[in-house]
Amino acid sequence: FQAEDGIRDKLVTGVQTCALPIYVACFSGSFGYEPVGADEWRRAHLAEADAASTVVLDDQEVIAFTTVLHGEPSWIEILAVDPRWRRRGVATWLLRHAFADLASHGVTGVRLAVDATNAHGATGAYARVGFRERRAFVILELPLSVGSRRDD
């Protein structure tokens, strides 16, 4: 990803509500996605006081963002790229930006969790920057109706 005219990055503390539309565009329809309003979004993500986010802007429009929870190891909590900007190296740029920032603070490891069935190429993007699968989880679900009872 080469920064084009009008493209810039901005390091902010906590996820800004301007990133909410990108979050919705990227994750609605994904496992575990729950619609939220701007106030709930702000409360949920600003609760992580040590989180830093990089927001990539095209003129005044947010096109991507990542949120990193600092620690040892640190975590990439969210990485989202506007669908119109995918497959142009934006995710790789965001990840490498996060890695450089973490390394400058003495962090020696970073992790993330990803839906292995992600249809947008996320697992491939993560592998290309060096992430390797450490552990896999299976999430089981049992829908229950009101008043139902399962004794077996």
PDB file of C-alpha atoms in Angstrom:
ATOM      1  CA  PHE A   1       0.000   0.000   0.000  1.00  0.00           C
ATOM      2  CA  GLN A   2       1.478   3.274  -1.078  1.00  0.00           C
ATOM      3  CA  ALA A   3      -0.161   6.303   0.428  1.00  0.00           C
ATOM      4  CA  GLU A   4      -2.044   8.055  -2.336  1.00  0.00           C
ATOM      5  CA  ASP A   5      -2.813  11.768  -2.394  1.00  0.00           C
ATOM      6  CA  GLY A   6      -5.285  12.477   0.373  1.00  0.00           C
ATOM      7  CA  ILE A   7      -4.493   9.263   2.281  1.00  0.00           C
ATOM      8  CA  ARG A   8      -3.072   9.702   5.749  1.00  0.00           C
ATOM      9  CA  ASP A   9      -2.968   7.870   9.017  1.00  0.00           C
ATOM     10  CA  LYS A  10      -3.868   9.128  12.430  1.00  0.00           C
ATOM     11  CA  LEU A  11      -2.937   7.551  15.751  1.00  0.00           C
ATOM     12  CA  VAL A  12      -5.708   8.007  18.276  1.00  0.00           C
ATOM     13  CA  THR A  13      -6.485   6.699  21.745  1.00  0.00           C
ATOM     14  CA  GLY A  14      -9.536   4.484  21.742  1.00  0.00           C
ATOM     15  CA  VAL A  15     -11.665   3.759  18.730  1.00  0.00           C
ATOM     16  CA  GLN A  16     -13.322   6.858  17.366  1.00  0.00           C
ATOM     17  CA  THR A  17     -16.984   6.729  16.423  1.00  0.00           C
ATOM     18  CA  CYS A  18     -15.976   7.762  12.888  1.00  0.00           C
ATOM     19  CA  ALA A  19     -14.745   4.167  12.469  1.00  0.00           C
ATOM     20  CA  LEU A  20     -18.153   2.651  13.309  1.00  0.00           C
ATOM     21  CA  PRO A  21     -19.437   2.579   9.698  1.00  0.00           C
ATOM     22  CA  ILE A  22     -16.336   0.634   8.610  1.00  0.00           C
ATOM     23  CA  TYR A  23     -16.804  -1.789  11.499  1.00  0.00           C
ATOM     24  CA  VAL A  24     -20.423  -2.354  10.430  1.00  0.00           C
ATOM     25  CA  ALA A  25     -19.472  -2.751   6.757  1.00  0.00           C
ATOM     26  CA  CYS A  26     -16.781  -5.284   7.622  1.00  0.00           C
ATOM     27  CA  PHE A  27     -18.430  -7.355  10.322  1.00  0.00           C
ATOM     28  CA  SER A  28     -22.211  -7.263   9.882  1.00  0.00           C
ATOM     29  CA  GLY A  29     -23.204 -10.764   8.936  1.00  0.00           C
ATOM     30  CA  SER A  30     -20.128 -12.233  10.635  1.00  0.00           C
ATOM     31  CA  PHE A  31     -20.270 -14.654  13.538  1.00  0.00           C
ATOM     32  CA  GLY A  32     -20.823 -12.836  16.820  1.00  0.00           C
ATOM     33  CA  TYR A  33     -21.654  -9.472  15.266  1.00  0.00           C
ATOM     34  CA  GLU A  34     -24.180  -7.466  17.255  1.00  0.00           C
ATOM     35  CA  PRO A  35     -25.448  -4.115  15.934  1.00  0.00           C
ATOM     36  CA  VAL A  36     -24.508  -1.196  18.189  1.00  0.00           C
ATOM     37  CA  GLY A  37     -25.130   2.519  18.231  1.00  0.00           C
ATOM     38  CA  ALA A  38     -22.417   5.161  18.417  1.00  0.00           C
ATOM     39  CA  ASP A  39     -22.710   5.643  22.193  1.00  0.00           C
ATOM     40  CA  GLU A  40     -22.489   1.924  22.918  1.00  0.00           C
ATOM     41  CA  TRP A  41     -19.595   1.608  20.458  1.00  0.00           C
ATOM     42  CA  ARG A  42     -17.692   4.396  22.208  1.00  0.00           C
ATOM     43  CA  ARG A  43     -18.298   2.921  25.691  1.00  0.00           C
ATOM     44  CA  ALA A  44     -17.272  -0.589  24.646  1.00  0.00           C
ATOM     45  CA  HIS A  45     -14.046   0.427  22.958  1.00  0.00           C
ATOM     46  CA  LEU A  46     -12.953   3.299  25.144  1.00  0.00           C
ATOM     47  CA  ALA A  47     -13.173   0.908  28.106  1.00  0.00           C
ATOM     48  CA  GLU A  48      -9.875  -0.495  26.850  1.00  0.00           C
ATOM     49  CA  ALA A  49      -7.864   2.447  28.167  1.00  0.00           C
ATOM     50  CA  ASP A  50      -4.536   1.188  26.847  1.00  0.00           C
ATOM     51  CA  ALA A  51      -5.837   0.671  23.311  1.00  0.00           C
ATOM     52  CA  ALA A  52      -4.379   2.703  20.488  1.00  0.00           C
ATOM     53  CA  SER A  53      -6.018   2.891  17.108  1.00  0.00           C
ATOM     54  CA  THR A  54      -4.701   3.843  13.745  1.00  0.00           C
ATOM     55  CA  VAL A  55      -7.319   5.290  11.467  1.00  0.00           C
ATOM     56  CA  VAL A  56      -6.589   5.620   7.765  1.00  0.00           C
ATOM     57  CA  LEU A  57      -8.378   8.444   6.023  1.00  0.00           C
ATOM     58  CA  ASP A  58      -9.035   9.163   2.358  1.00  0.00           C
ATOM     59  CA  ASP A  59      -9.601  12.906   2.363  1.00  0.00           C
ATOM     60  CA  GLN A  60     -12.088  13.009   5.261  1.00  0.00           C
ATOM     61  CA  GLU A  61     -13.507   9.490   4.944  1.00  0.00           C
ATOM     62  CA  VAL A  62     -12.311   6.637   7.154  1.00  0.00           C
ATOM     63  CA  ILE A  63     -11.232   3.726   4.949  1.00  0.00           C
ATOM     64  CA  ALA A  64      -9.655   1.441   7.562  1.00  0.00           C
ATOM     65  CA  PHE A  65      -8.679   1.157  11.172  1.00  0.00           C
ATOM     66  CA  THR A  66      -6.982  -1.148  13.600  1.00  0.00           C
ATOM     67  CA  THR A  67      -7.120  -1.258  17.370  1.00  0.00           C
ATOM     68  CA  VAL A  68      -4.216  -2.630  19.384  1.00  0.00           C
ATOM     69  CA  LEU A  69      -4.371  -3.596  23.060  1.00  0.00           C
ATOM     70  CA  HIS A  70      -0.939  -3.023  24.542  1.00  0.00           C
ATOM     71  CA  GLY A  71       0.591  -5.627  26.816  1.00  0.00           C
ATOM     72  CA  GLU A  72       2.884  -8.634  26.602  1.00  0.00           C
ATOM     73  CA  PRO A  73       1.833 -10.065  24.333  1.00  0.00           C
ATOM     74  CA  SER A  74      -0.207  -7.328  22.726  1.00  0.00           C
ATOM     75  CA  TRP A  75      -3.392  -8.040  20.782  1.00  0.00           C
ATOM     76  CA  ILE A  76      -4.729  -6.773  17.494  1.00  0.00           C
ATOM     77  CA  GLU A  77      -8.298  -6.371  18.715  1.00  0.00           C
ATOM     78  CA  ILE A  78      -9.868  -5.133  15.493  1.00  0.00           C
ATOM     79  CA  LEU A  79      -8.647  -4.742  11.932  1.00  0.00           C
ATOM     80  CA  ALA A  80     -11.198  -3.434   9.453  1.00  0.00           C
ATOM     81  CA  VAL A  81     -10.781  -2.204   5.889  1.00  0.00           C
ATOM     82  CA  ASP A  82     -13.599  -0.649   3.887  1.00  0.00           C
ATOM     83  CA  PRO A  83     -14.649  -3.274   1.307  1.00  0.00           C
ATOM     84  CA  ARG A  84     -13.940  -0.753  -1.482  1.00  0.00           C
ATOM     85  CA  TRP A  85     -10.283  -0.586  -0.356  1.00  0.00           C
ATOM     86  CA  ARG A  86      -9.563  -4.293   0.130  1.00  0.00           C
ATOM     87  CA  ARG A  87      -6.804  -6.121  -1.728  1.00  0.00           C
ATOM     88  CA  ARG A  88      -4.762  -2.932  -2.062  1.00  0.00           C
ATOM     89  CA  GLY A  89      -2.344  -3.549   0.816  1.00  0.00           C
ATOM     90  CA  VAL A  90      -4.125  -1.408   3.408  1.00  0.00           C
ATOM     91  CA  ALA A  91      -4.417  -4.241   5.967  1.00  0.00           C
ATOM     92  CA  THR A  92      -0.741  -5.130   5.537  1.00  0.00           C
ATOM     93  CA  TRP A  93       0.218  -1.494   6.011  1.00  0.00           C
ATOM     94  CA  LEU A  94      -1.908  -1.224   9.164  1.00  0.00           C
ATOM     95  CA  LEU A  95      -0.417  -4.392  10.628  1.00  0.00           C
ATOM     96  CA  ARG A  96       3.167  -3.367   9.893  1.00  0.00           C
ATOM     97  CA  HIS A  97       2.456   0.060  11.377  1.00  0.00           C
ATOM     98  CA  ALA A  98       1.160  -1.641  14.543  1.00  0.00           C
ATOM     99  CA  PHE A  99       4.170  -4.001  14.697  1.00  0.00           C
ATOM    100  CA  ALA A 100       6.619  -1.093  14.438  1.00  0.00           C
ATOM    101  CA  ASP A 101       4.803   0.843  17.148  1.00  0.00           C
ATOM    102  CA  LEU A 102       4.729  -2.174  19.464  1.00  0.00           C
ATOM    103  CA  ALA A 103       8.404  -2.979  18.874  1.00  0.00           C
ATOM    104  CA  SER A 104       9.345   0.638  19.645  1.00  0.00           C
ATOM    105  CA  HIS A 105       7.706   0.117  23.056  1.00  0.00           C
ATOM    106  CA  GLY A 106       9.658  -3.094  23.727  1.00  0.00           C
ATOM    107  CA  VAL A 107       6.767  -5.479  23.043  1.00  0.00           C
ATOM    108  CA  THR A 108       8.055  -8.846  21.827  1.00  0.00           C
ATOM    109  CA  GLY A 109       4.850 -10.543  20.701  1.00  0.00           C
ATOM    110  CA  VAL A 110       1.462  -9.822  19.218  1.00  0.00           C
ATOM    111  CA  ARG A 111      -1.607 -12.015  18.795  1.00  0.00           C
ATOM    112  CA  LEU A 112      -5.011 -11.807  17.201  1.00  0.00           C
ATOM    113  CA  ALA A 113      -8.094 -13.956  16.929  1.00  0.00           C
ATOM    114  CA  VAL A 114      -9.798 -14.468  13.575  1.00  0.00           C
ATOM    115  CA  ASP A 115     -12.797 -16.365  12.292  1.00  0.00           C
ATOM    116  CA  ALA A 116     -11.140 -19.125  10.279  1.00  0.00           C
ATOM    117  CA  THR A 117     -14.117 -19.133   7.905  1.00  0.00           C
ATOM    118  CA  ASN A 118     -13.695 -15.418   7.117  1.00  0.00           C
ATOM    119  CA  ALA A 119     -14.699 -14.984   3.489  1.00  0.00           C
ATOM    120  CA  HIS A 120     -12.715 -11.780   2.924  1.00  0.00           C
ATOM    121  CA  GLY A 121      -9.167 -13.150   2.912  1.00  0.00           C
ATOM    122  CA  ALA A 122      -8.240 -12.086   6.430  1.00  0.00           C
ATOM    123  CA  THR A 123      -6.449 -15.320   7.304  1.00  0.00           C
ATOM    124  CA  GLY A 124      -4.298 -15.017   4.182  1.00  0.00           C
ATOM    125  CA  ALA A 125      -3.428 -11.401   4.966  1.00  0.00           C
ATOM    126  CA  TYR A 126      -2.373 -12.384   8.473  1.00  0.00           C
ATOM    127  CA  ALA A 127      -0.259 -15.285   7.195  1.00  0.00           C
ATOM    128  CA  ARG A 128       1.494 -12.992   4.691  1.00  0.00           C
ATOM    129  CA  VAL A 129       2.764 -10.749   7.497  1.00  0.00           C
ATOM    130  CA  GLY A 130       4.008 -13.707   9.533  1.00  0.00           C
ATOM    131  CA  PHE A 131       1.165 -14.800  11.803  1.00  0.00           C
ATOM    132  CA  ARG A 132       0.911 -18.553  12.369  1.00  0.00           C
ATOM    133  CA  GLU A 133      -1.961 -20.508  13.867  1.00  0.00           C
ATOM    134  CA  ARG A 134      -1.298 -21.170  17.525  1.00  0.00           C
ATOM    135  CA  ARG A 135      -4.590 -22.663  18.650  1.00  0.00           C
ATOM    136  CA  ALA A 136      -8.013 -23.332  17.172  1.00  0.00           C
ATOM    137  CA  PHE A 137     -11.376 -23.153  18.922  1.00  0.00           C
ATOM    138  CA  VAL A 138     -14.700 -24.632  18.010  1.00  0.00           C
ATOM    139  CA  ILE A 139     -17.753 -22.694  19.109  1.00  0.00           C
ATOM    140  CA  LEU A 140     -20.842 -24.785  19.661  1.00  0.00           C
ATOM    141  CA  GLU A 141     -24.314 -23.337  19.675  1.00  0.00           C
ATOM    142  CA  LEU A 142     -27.695 -24.655  20.803  1.00  0.00           C
ATOM    143  CA  PRO A 143     -30.714 -22.490  20.013  1.00  0.00           C
ATOM    144  CA  LEU A 144     -33.323 -22.589  22.749  1.00  0.00           C
ATOM    145  CA  SER A 145     -36.899 -21.438  22.572  1.00  0.00           C
ATOM    146  CA  VAL A 146     -38.567 -19.709  25.504  1.00  0.00           C
ATOM    147  CA  GLY A 147     -39.976 -22.316  27.853  1.00  0.00           C
ATOM    148  CA  SER A 148     -38.050 -25.202  26.304  1.00  0.00           C
ATOM    149  CA  ARG A 149     -36.296 -27.652  28.543  1.00  0.00           C
ATOM    150  CA  ARG A 150     -33.486 -30.032  27.771  1.00  0.00           C
ATOM    151  CA  ASP A 151     -32.952 -32.762  30.307  1.00  0.00           C
ATOM    152  CA  ASP A 152     -30.820 -35.099  28.214  1.00  0.00           C
TER     153      ASP A 152
END
